[in-house]
């Protein structure tokens, strides 16, 4: 989708520090990390928000979560990690292209603020 920064990262029009890629998914380091390890895992297909998912996207979203496991294995992350979807205005979503945050390397509190 034109104008979407994450679609531009998928197309290589904006540089990113890519740490995982397959035919449907790409993952790269967050520009403004909130933890020692902060990676964004996104579908290459442009989907703006969770509420815009179609039934046919369900396996893609499963693969997105499975990619988080593969990345955590690859980076040898110990002691757990946090996976976050910020969704919509109240969810704190700033980039309107679905992305899964993988945060690790420190302890997180709950409930989040
Ligand atoms: P969210 O608030 O869930 O929409 O998160 C968007 C995330 O994208 C933020 O953590 C930003 O730091 C990150 N971000 C924005 N632009 C880029 C970029 N060009 N490369 C890497 N991360 C980015
Ligand atoms: Zn997009």
mmCIF file with all atom_site columns, N, CA, C and O in Angstrom, residues 19-22 24-28 37-43 59-78 80-85 99-104:
data_model
loop_
_atom_site.group_PDB
_atom_site.id
_atom_site.type_symbol
_atom_site.label_atom_id
_atom_site.label_alt_id
_atom_site.label_comp_id
_atom_site.label_asym_id
_atom_site.label_entity_id
_atom_site.label_seq_id
_atom_site.pdbx_PDB_ins_code
_atom_site.Cartn_x
_atom_site.Cartn_y
_atom_site.Cartn_z
_atom_site.occupancy
_atom_site.B_iso_or_equiv
_atom_site.pdbx_formal_charge
_atom_site.auth_seq_id
_atom_site.auth_comp_id
_atom_site.auth_asym_id
_atom_site.auth_atom_id
_atom_site.pdbx_PDB_model_num
ATOM 1   N N  . UNK A 1 19  ? 16.081 -9.102  10.489 1.00 0.00 ? 19  UNK A N  1
ATOM 2   C CA . UNK A 1 19  ? 16.689 -10.229 11.198 1.00 0.00 ? 19  UNK A CA 1
ATOM 3   C C  . UNK A 1 19  ? 16.003 -11.561 10.869 1.00 0.00 ? 19  UNK A C  1
ATOM 4   O O  . UNK A 1 19  ? 16.492 -12.614 11.273 1.00 0.00 ? 19  UNK A O  1
ATOM 5   N N  . UNK A 1 20  ? 14.904 -11.514 10.125 1.00 0.00 ? 20  UNK A N  1
ATOM 6   C CA . UNK A 1 20  ? 14.205 -12.750 9.726  1.00 0.00 ? 20  UNK A CA 1
ATOM 7   C C  . UNK A 1 20  ? 13.344 -12.424 8.518  1.00 0.00 ? 20  UNK A C  1
ATOM 8   O O  . UNK A 1 20  ? 12.752 -11.343 8.443  1.00 0.00 ? 20  UNK A O  1
ATOM 9   N N  . UNK A 1 21  ? 13.276 -13.382 7.582  1.00 0.00 ? 21  UNK A N  1
ATOM 10  C CA . UNK A 1 21  ? 12.385 -13.179 6.433  1.00 0.00 ? 21  UNK A CA 1
ATOM 11  C C  . UNK A 1 21  ? 12.002 -14.526 5.842  1.00 0.00 ? 21  UNK A C  1
ATOM 12  O O  . UNK A 1 21  ? 12.822 -15.441 5.760  1.00 0.00 ? 21  UNK A O  1
ATOM 13  N N  . UNK A 1 22  ? 10.736 -14.667 5.481  1.00 0.00 ? 22  UNK A N  1
ATOM 14  C CA . UNK A 1 22  ? 10.331 -15.792 4.628  1.00 0.00 ? 22  UNK A CA 1
ATOM 15  C C  . UNK A 1 22  ? 9.386  -15.226 3.566  1.00 0.00 ? 22  UNK A C  1
ATOM 16  O O  . UNK A 1 22  ? 9.319  -14.003 3.391  1.00 0.00 ? 22  UNK A O  1
ATOM 17  N N  . UNK A 1 24  ? 6.255  -14.823 3.397  1.00 0.00 ? 24  UNK A N  1
ATOM 18  C CA . UNK A 1 24  ? 5.060  -14.077 3.842  1.00 0.00 ? 24  UNK A CA 1
ATOM 19  C C  . UNK A 1 24  ? 5.323  -13.065 4.953  1.00 0.00 ? 24  UNK A C  1
ATOM 20  O O  . UNK A 1 24  ? 4.479  -12.209 5.223  1.00 0.00 ? 24  UNK A O  1
ATOM 21  N N  . UNK A 1 25  ? 6.487  -13.190 5.594  1.00 0.00 ? 25  UNK A N  1
ATOM 22  C CA . UNK A 1 25  ? 6.749  -12.423 6.824  1.00 0.00 ? 25  UNK A CA 1
ATOM 23  C C  . UNK A 1 25  ? 8.145  -11.825 6.788  1.00 0.00 ? 25  UNK A C  1
ATOM 24  O O  . UNK A 1 25  ? 9.071  -12.426 6.230  1.00 0.00 ? 25  UNK A O  1
ATOM 25  N N  . UNK A 1 26  ? 8.267  -10.639 7.404  1.00 0.00 ? 26  UNK A N  1
ATOM 26  C CA . UNK A 1 26  ? 9.592  -10.041 7.564  1.00 0.00 ? 26  UNK A CA 1
ATOM 27  C C  . UNK A 1 26  ? 9.673  -9.476  8.988  1.00 0.00 ? 26  UNK A C  1
ATOM 28  O O  . UNK A 1 26  ? 8.651  -9.029  9.547  1.00 0.00 ? 26  UNK A O  1
ATOM 29  N N  . UNK A 1 27  ? 10.857 -9.534  9.573  1.00 0.00 ? 27  UNK A N  1
ATOM 30  C CA . UNK A 1 27  ? 11.052 -9.007  10.924 1.00 0.00 ? 27  UNK A CA 1
ATOM 31  C C  . UNK A 1 27  ? 12.316 -8.152  10.936 1.00 0.00 ? 27  UNK A C  1
ATOM 32  O O  . UNK A 1 27  ? 13.324 -8.500  10.314 1.00 0.00 ? 27  UNK A O  1
ATOM 33  N N  . UNK A 1 28  ? 12.227 -7.035  11.639 1.00 0.00 ? 28  UNK A N  1
ATOM 34  C CA . UNK A 1 28  ? 13.345 -6.083  11.654 1.00 0.00 ? 28  UNK A CA 1
ATOM 35  C C  . UNK A 1 28  ? 13.383 -5.393  13.017 1.00 0.00 ? 28  UNK A C  1
ATOM 36  O O  . UNK A 1 28  ? 12.393 -5.393  13.763 1.00 0.00 ? 28  UNK A O  1
ATOM 37  N N  . UNK A 1 37  ? 16.228 -6.038  23.412 1.00 0.00 ? 37  UNK A N  1
ATOM 38  C CA . UNK A 1 37  ? 15.843 -6.659  22.135 1.00 0.00 ? 37  UNK A CA 1
ATOM 39  C C  . UNK A 1 37  ? 14.421 -6.201  21.830 1.00 0.00 ? 37  UNK A C  1
ATOM 40  O O  . UNK A 1 37  ? 13.514 -6.394  22.649 1.00 0.00 ? 37  UNK A O  1
ATOM 41  N N  . UNK A 1 38  ? 14.232 -5.551  20.680 1.00 0.00 ? 38  UNK A N  1
ATOM 42  C CA . UNK A 1 38  ? 12.901 -5.084  20.285 1.00 0.00 ? 38  UNK A CA 1
ATOM 43  C C  . UNK A 1 38  ? 12.783 -5.252  18.771 1.00 0.00 ? 38  UNK A C  1
ATOM 44  O O  . UNK A 1 38  ? 13.398 -4.504  17.995 1.00 0.00 ? 38  UNK A O  1
ATOM 45  N N  . UNK A 1 39  ? 12.001 -6.231  18.389 1.00 0.00 ? 39  UNK A N  1
ATOM 46  C CA . UNK A 1 39  ? 11.863 -6.599  16.983 1.00 0.00 ? 39  UNK A CA 1
ATOM 47  C C  . UNK A 1 39  ? 10.400 -6.489  16.570 1.00 0.00 ? 39  UNK A C  1
ATOM 48  O O  . UNK A 1 39  ? 9.499  -6.822  17.360 1.00 0.00 ? 39  UNK A O  1
ATOM 49  N N  . UNK A 1 40  ? 10.173 -6.009  15.370 1.00 0.00 ? 40  UNK A N  1
ATOM 50  C CA . UNK A 1 40  ? 8.818  -5.947  14.806 1.00 0.00 ? 40  UNK A CA 1
ATOM 51  C C  . UNK A 1 40  ? 8.684  -7.054  13.776 1.00 0.00 ? 40  UNK A C  1
ATOM 52  O O  . UNK A 1 40  ? 9.527  -7.176  12.875 1.00 0.00 ? 40  UNK A O  1
ATOM 53  N N  . UNK A 1 41  ? 7.629  -7.844  13.921 1.00 0.00 ? 41  UNK A N  1
ATOM 54  C CA . UNK A 1 41  ? 7.378  -8.963  13.005 1.00 0.00 ? 41  UNK A CA 1
ATOM 55  C C  . UNK A 1 41  ? 6.104  -8.621  12.247 1.00 0.00 ? 41  UNK A C  1
ATOM 56  O O  . UNK A 1 41  ? 5.047  -8.395  12.870 1.00 0.00 ? 41  UNK A O  1
ATOM 57  N N  . UNK A 1 42  ? 6.191  -8.540  10.924 1.00 0.00 ? 42  UNK A N  1
ATOM 58  C CA . UNK A 1 42  ? 5.026  -8.066  10.153 1.00 0.00 ? 42  UNK A CA 1
ATOM 59  C C  . UNK A 1 42  ? 4.715  -9.017  8.985  1.00 0.00 ? 42  UNK A C  1
ATOM 60  O O  . UNK A 1 42  ? 5.615  -9.640  8.421  1.00 0.00 ? 42  UNK A O  1
ATOM 61  N N  . UNK A 1 43  ? 3.425  -9.097  8.621  1.00 0.00 ? 43  UNK A N  1
ATOM 62  C CA . UNK A 1 43  ? 3.094  -9.796  7.375  1.00 0.00 ? 43  UNK A CA 1
ATOM 63  C C  . UNK A 1 43  ? 3.512  -8.909  6.197  1.00 0.00 ? 43  UNK A C  1
ATOM 64  O O  . UNK A 1 43  ? 3.413  -7.679  6.280  1.00 0.00 ? 43  UNK A O  1
ATOM 65  N N  . UNK A 1 59  ? -4.150 -18.276 9.145  1.00 0.00 ? 59  UNK A N  1
ATOM 66  C CA . UNK A 1 59  ? -2.907 -19.055 9.173  1.00 0.00 ? 59  UNK A CA 1
ATOM 67  C C  . UNK A 1 59  ? -1.699 -18.124 9.086  1.00 0.00 ? 59  UNK A C  1
ATOM 68  O O  . UNK A 1 59  ? -0.660 -18.380 9.711  1.00 0.00 ? 59  UNK A O  1
ATOM 69  N N  . UNK A 1 60  ? -1.837 -17.025 8.354  1.00 0.00 ? 60  UNK A N  1
ATOM 70  C CA . UNK A 1 60  ? -0.765 -16.021 8.293  1.00 0.00 ? 60  UNK A CA 1
ATOM 71  C C  . UNK A 1 60  ? -0.460 -15.492 9.691  1.00 0.00 ? 60  UNK A C  1
ATOM 72  O O  . UNK A 1 60  ? 0.705  -15.359 10.086 1.00 0.00 ? 60  UNK A O  1
ATOM 73  N N  . UNK A 1 61  ? -1.505 -15.221 10.471 1.00 0.00 ? 61  UNK A N  1
ATOM 74  C CA . UNK A 1 61  ? -1.301 -14.687 11.816 1.00 0.00 ? 61  UNK A CA 1
ATOM 75  C C  . UNK A 1 61  ? -0.705 -15.740 12.745 1.00 0.00 ? 61  UNK A C  1
ATOM 76  O O  . UNK A 1 61  ? 0.106  -15.427 13.626 1.00 0.00 ? 61  UNK A O  1
ATOM 77  N N  . UNK A 1 62  ? -1.073 -17.003 12.510 1.00 0.00 ? 62  UNK A N  1
ATOM 78  C CA . UNK A 1 62  ? -0.425 -18.087 13.257 1.00 0.00 ? 62  UNK A CA 1
ATOM 79  C C  . UNK A 1 62  ? 1.057  -18.148 12.920 1.00 0.00 ? 62  UNK A C  1
ATOM 80  O O  . UNK A 1 62  ? 1.907  -18.314 13.804 1.00 0.00 ? 62  UNK A O  1
ATOM 81  N N  . UNK A 1 63  ? 1.362  -17.985 11.632 1.00 0.00 ? 63  UNK A N  1
ATOM 82  C CA . UNK A 1 63  ? 2.767  -17.994 11.204 1.00 0.00 ? 63  UNK A CA 1
ATOM 83  C C  . UNK A 1 63  ? 3.544  -16.821 11.797 1.00 0.00 ? 63  UNK A C  1
ATOM 84  O O  . UNK A 1 63  ? 4.739  -16.939 12.081 1.00 0.00 ? 63  UNK A O  1
ATOM 85  N N  . UNK A 1 64  ? 2.854  -15.689 11.963 1.00 0.00 ? 64  UNK A N  1
ATOM 86  C CA . UNK A 1 64  ? 3.504  -14.517 12.559 1.00 0.00 ? 64  UNK A CA 1
ATOM 87  C C  . UNK A 1 64  ? 3.979  -14.853 13.979 1.00 0.00 ? 64  UNK A C  1
ATOM 88  O O  . UNK A 1 64  ? 5.122  -14.552 14.362 1.00 0.00 ? 64  UNK A O  1
ATOM 89  N N  . UNK A 1 65  ? 3.114  -15.498 14.743 1.00 0.00 ? 65  UNK A N  1
ATOM 90  C CA . UNK A 1 65  ? 3.479  -15.877 16.114 1.00 0.00 ? 65  UNK A CA 1
ATOM 91  C C  . UNK A 1 65  ? 4.560  -16.968 16.097 1.00 0.00 ? 65  UNK A C  1
ATOM 92  O O  . UNK A 1 65  ? 5.508  -16.926 16.883 1.00 0.00 ? 65  UNK A O  1
ATOM 93  N N  . UNK A 1 66  ? 4.442  -17.899 15.153 1.00 0.00 ? 66  UNK A N  1
ATOM 94  C CA . UNK A 1 66  ? 5.469  -18.938 15.071 1.00 0.00 ? 66  UNK A CA 1
ATOM 95  C C  . UNK A 1 66  ? 6.828  -18.323 14.718 1.00 0.00 ? 66  UNK A C  1
ATOM 96  O O  . UNK A 1 66  ? 7.875  -18.782 15.198 1.00 0.00 ? 66  UNK A O  1
ATOM 97  N N  . UNK A 1 67  ? 6.818  -17.262 13.907 1.00 0.00 ? 67  UNK A N  1
ATOM 98  C CA . UNK A 1 67  ? 8.071  -16.568 13.572 1.00 0.00 ? 67  UNK A CA 1
ATOM 99  C C  . UNK A 1 67  ? 8.715  -15.977 14.820 1.00 0.00 ? 67  UNK A C  1
ATOM 100 O O  . UNK A 1 67  ? 9.946  -15.950 14.931 1.00 0.00 ? 67  UNK A O  1
ATOM 101 N N  . UNK A 1 68  ? 7.878  -15.495 15.754 1.00 0.00 ? 68  UNK A N  1
ATOM 102 C CA . UNK A 1 68  ? 8.418  -14.960 17.012 1.00 0.00 ? 68  UNK A CA 1
ATOM 103 C C  . UNK A 1 68  ? 9.188  -16.049 17.750 1.00 0.00 ? 68  UNK A C  1
ATOM 104 O O  . UNK A 1 68  ? 10.279 -15.819 18.272 1.00 0.00 ? 68  UNK A O  1
ATOM 105 N N  . UNK A 1 69  ? 8.637  -17.251 17.771 1.00 0.00 ? 69  UNK A N  1
ATOM 106 C CA . UNK A 1 69  ? 9.318  -18.383 18.413 1.00 0.00 ? 69  UNK A CA 1
ATOM 107 C C  . UNK A 1 69  ? 10.634 -18.685 17.690 1.00 0.00 ? 69  UNK A C  1
ATOM 108 O O  . UNK A 1 69  ? 11.683 -18.891 18.333 1.00 0.00 ? 69  UNK A O  1
ATOM 109 N N  . UNK A 1 70  ? 10.613 -18.667 16.368 1.00 0.00 ? 70  UNK A N  1
ATOM 110 C CA . UNK A 1 70  ? 11.842 -18.966 15.612 1.00 0.00 ? 70  UNK A CA 1
ATOM 111 C C  . UNK A 1 70  ? 12.921 -17.906 15.866 1.00 0.00 ? 70  UNK A C  1
ATOM 112 O O  . UNK A 1 70  ? 14.106 -18.230 15.988 1.00 0.00 ? 70  UNK A O  1
ATOM 113 N N  . UNK A 1 71  ? 12.499 -16.643 15.932 1.00 0.00 ? 71  UNK A N  1
ATOM 114 C CA . UNK A 1 71  ? 13.445 -15.548 16.182 1.00 0.00 ? 71  UNK A CA 1
ATOM 115 C C  . UNK A 1 71  ? 14.015 -15.672 17.593 1.00 0.00 ? 71  UNK A C  1
ATOM 116 O O  . UNK A 1 71  ? 15.222 -15.520 17.810 1.00 0.00 ? 71  UNK A O  1
ATOM 117 N N  . UNK A 1 72  ? 13.146 -15.952 18.562 1.00 0.00 ? 72  UNK A N  1
ATOM 118 C CA . UNK A 1 72  ? 13.617 -16.111 19.951 1.00 0.00 ? 72  UNK A CA 1
ATOM 119 C C  . UNK A 1 72  ? 14.606 -17.271 20.043 1.00 0.00 ? 72  UNK A C  1
ATOM 120 O O  . UNK A 1 72  ? 15.627 -17.173 20.743 1.00 0.00 ? 72  UNK A O  1
ATOM 121 N N  . UNK A 1 73  ? 14.354 -18.343 19.307 1.00 0.00 ? 73  UNK A N  1
ATOM 122 C CA . UNK A 1 73  ? 15.302 -19.477 19.280 1.00 0.00 ? 73  UNK A CA 1
ATOM 123 C C  . UNK A 1 73  ? 16.630 -19.034 18.666 1.00 0.00 ? 73  UNK A C  1
ATOM 124 O O  . UNK A 1 73  ? 17.703 -19.304 19.200 1.00 0.00 ? 73  UNK A O  1
ATOM 125 N N  . UNK A 1 74  ? 16.513 -18.342 17.511 1.00 0.00 ? 74  UNK A N  1
ATOM 126 C CA . UNK A 1 74  ? 17.712 -17.912 16.769 1.00 0.00 ? 74  UNK A CA 1
ATOM 127 C C  . UNK A 1 74  ? 18.576 -16.967 17.617 1.00 0.00 ? 74  UNK A C  1
ATOM 128 O O  . UNK A 1 74  ? 19.804 -17.050 17.599 1.00 0.00 ? 74  UNK A O  1
ATOM 129 N N  . UNK A 1 75  ? 17.922 -16.080 18.357 1.00 0.00 ? 75  UNK A N  1
ATOM 130 C CA . UNK A 1 75  ? 18.658 -15.113 19.188 1.00 0.00 ? 75  UNK A CA 1
ATOM 131 C C  . UNK A 1 75  ? 19.008 -15.678 20.562 1.00 0.00 ? 75  UNK A C  1
ATOM 132 O O  . UNK A 1 75  ? 19.606 -14.991 21.382 1.00 0.00 ? 75  UNK A O  1
ATOM 133 N N  . UNK A 1 76  ? 18.582 -16.934 20.783 1.00 0.00 ? 76  UNK A N  1
ATOM 134 C CA . UNK A 1 76  ? 18.869 -17.622 22.047 1.00 0.00 ? 76  UNK A CA 1
ATOM 135 C C  . UNK A 1 76  ? 18.372 -16.806 23.246 1.00 0.00 ? 76  UNK A C  1
ATOM 136 O O  . UNK A 1 76  ? 19.097 -16.610 24.231 1.00 0.00 ? 76  UNK A O  1
ATOM 137 N N  . UNK A 1 77  ? 17.145 -16.308 23.136 1.00 0.00 ? 77  UNK A N  1
ATOM 138 C CA . UNK A 1 77  ? 16.552 -15.514 24.220 1.00 0.00 ? 77  UNK A CA 1
ATOM 139 C C  . UNK A 1 77  ? 16.182 -16.438 25.378 1.00 0.00 ? 77  UNK A C  1
ATOM 140 O O  . UNK A 1 77  ? 15.446 -17.407 25.191 1.00 0.00 ? 77  UNK A O  1
ATOM 141 N N  . UNK A 1 78  ? 16.720 -16.106 26.544 1.00 0.00 ? 78  UNK A N  1
ATOM 142 C CA . UNK A 1 78  ? 16.429 -16.889 27.758 1.00 0.00 ? 78  UNK A CA 1
ATOM 143 C C  . UNK A 1 78  ? 15.463 -16.092 28.628 1.00 0.00 ? 78  UNK A C  1
ATOM 144 O O  . UNK A 1 78  ? 15.341 -14.886 28.503 1.00 0.00 ? 78  UNK A O  1
ATOM 145 N N  . UNK A 1 80  ? 12.329 -15.742 28.811 1.00 0.00 ? 80  UNK A N  1
ATOM 146 C CA . UNK A 1 80  ? 11.052 -15.242 28.316 1.00 0.00 ? 80  UNK A CA 1
ATOM 147 C C  . UNK A 1 80  ? 11.130 -13.934 27.561 1.00 0.00 ? 80  UNK A C  1
ATOM 148 O O  . UNK A 1 80  ? 12.194 -13.307 27.418 1.00 0.00 ? 80  UNK A O  1
ATOM 149 N N  . UNK A 1 81  ? 9.974  -13.552 27.065 1.00 0.00 ? 81  UNK A N  1
ATOM 150 C CA . UNK A 1 81  ? 9.865  -12.340 26.258 1.00 0.00 ? 81  UNK A CA 1
ATOM 151 C C  . UNK A 1 81  ? 8.404  -11.918 26.236 1.00 0.00 ? 81  UNK A C  1
ATOM 152 O O  . UNK A 1 81  ? 7.522  -12.669 26.667 1.00 0.00 ? 81  UNK A O  1
ATOM 153 N N  . UNK A 1 82  ? 8.170  -10.707 25.756 1.00 0.00 ? 82  UNK A N  1
ATOM 154 C CA . UNK A 1 82  ? 6.792  -10.212 25.655 1.00 0.00 ? 82  UNK A CA 1
ATOM 155 C C  . UNK A 1 82  ? 6.432  -10.021 24.193 1.00 0.00 ? 82  UNK A C  1
ATOM 156 O O  . UNK A 1 82  ? 7.220  -9.453  23.417 1.00 0.00 ? 82  UNK A O  1
ATOM 157 N N  . UNK A 1 83  ? 5.244  -10.481 23.817 1.00 0.00 ? 83  UNK A N  1
ATOM 158 C CA . UNK A 1 83  ? 4.707  -10.280 22.470 1.00 0.00 ? 83  UNK A CA 1
ATOM 159 C C  . UNK A 1 83  ? 3.506  -9.352  22.582 1.00 0.00 ? 83  UNK A C  1
ATOM 160 O O  . UNK A 1 83  ? 2.617  -9.578  23.408 1.00 0.00 ? 83  UNK A O  1
ATOM 161 N N  . UNK A 1 84  ? 3.486  -8.287  21.757 1.00 0.00 ? 84  UNK A N  1
ATOM 162 C CA . UNK A 1 84  ? 2.442  -7.254  21.877 1.00 0.00 ? 84  UNK A CA 1
ATOM 163 C C  . UNK A 1 84  ? 1.912  -6.864  20.503 1.00 0.00 ? 84  UNK A C  1
ATOM 164 O O  . UNK A 1 84  ? 2.694  -6.584  19.583 1.00 0.00 ? 84  UNK A O  1
ATOM 165 N N  . UNK A 1 85  ? 0.579  -6.817  20.385 1.00 0.00 ? 85  UNK A N  1
ATOM 166 C CA . UNK A 1 85  ? -0.074 -6.145  19.264 1.00 0.00 ? 85  UNK A CA 1
ATOM 167 C C  . UNK A 1 85  ? -0.712 -4.879  19.821 1.00 0.00 ? 85  UNK A C  1
ATOM 168 O O  . UNK A 1 85  ? -1.672 -4.965  20.597 1.00 0.00 ? 85  UNK A O  1
ATOM 169 N N  . UNK A 1 99  ? 1.579  -5.358  13.129 1.00 0.00 ? 99  UNK A N  1
ATOM 170 C CA . UNK A 1 99  ? 2.930  -5.758  13.518 1.00 0.00 ? 99  UNK A CA 1
ATOM 171 C C  . UNK A 1 99  ? 2.903  -6.319  14.919 1.00 0.00 ? 99  UNK A C  1
ATOM 172 O O  . UNK A 1 99  ? 2.160  -5.850  15.782 1.00 0.00 ? 99  UNK A O  1
ATOM 173 N N  . UNK A 1 100 ? 3.727  -7.325  15.114 1.00 0.00 ? 100 UNK A N  1
ATOM 174 C CA . UNK A 1 100 ? 3.866  -7.967  16.420 1.00 0.00 ? 100 UNK A CA 1
ATOM 175 C C  . UNK A 1 100 ? 5.198  -7.522  17.011 1.00 0.00 ? 100 UNK A C  1
ATOM 176 O O  . UNK A 1 100 ? 6.255  -7.711  16.404 1.00 0.00 ? 100 UNK A O  1
ATOM 177 N N  . UNK A 1 101 ? 5.136  -6.891  18.200 1.00 0.00 ? 101 UNK A N  1
ATOM 178 C CA . UNK A 1 101 ? 6.357  -6.500  18.896 1.00 0.00 ? 101 UNK A CA 1
ATOM 179 C C  . UNK A 1 101 ? 6.903  -7.706  19.665 1.00 0.00 ? 101 UNK A C  1
ATOM 180 O O  . UNK A 1 101 ? 6.159  -8.333  20.430 1.00 0.00 ? 101 UNK A O  1
ATOM 181 N N  . UNK A 1 102 ? 8.165  -8.000  19.478 1.00 0.00 ? 102 UNK A N  1
ATOM 182 C CA . UNK A 1 102 ? 8.871  -8.995  20.287 1.00 0.00 ? 102 UNK A CA 1
ATOM 183 C C  . UNK A 1 102 ? 9.878  -8.234  21.149 1.00 0.00 ? 102 UNK A C  1
ATOM 184 O O  . UNK A 1 102 ? 10.800 -7.584  20.626 1.00 0.00 ? 102 UNK A O  1
ATOM 185 N N  . UNK A 1 103 ? 9.631  -8.243  22.459 1.00 0.00 ? 103 UNK A N  1
ATOM 186 C CA . UNK A 1 103 ? 10.462 -7.488  23.403 1.00 0.00 ? 103 UNK A CA 1
ATOM 187 C C  . UNK A 1 103 ? 11.134 -8.457  24.362 1.00 0.00 ? 103 UNK A C  1
ATOM 188 O O  . UNK A 1 103 ? 10.479 -9.364  24.900 1.00 0.00 ? 103 UNK A O  1
ATOM 189 N N  . UNK A 1 104 ? 12.429 -8.253  24.579 1.00 0.00 ? 104 UNK A N  1
ATOM 190 C CA . UNK A 1 104 ? 13.164 -9.169  25.454 1.00 0.00 ? 104 UNK A CA 1
ATOM 191 C C  . UNK A 1 104 ? 14.386 -8.475  26.021 1.00 0.00 ? 104 UNK A C  1
ATOM 192 O O  . UNK A 1 104 ? 14.760 -7.380  25.590 1.00 0.00 ? 104 UNK A O  1
#
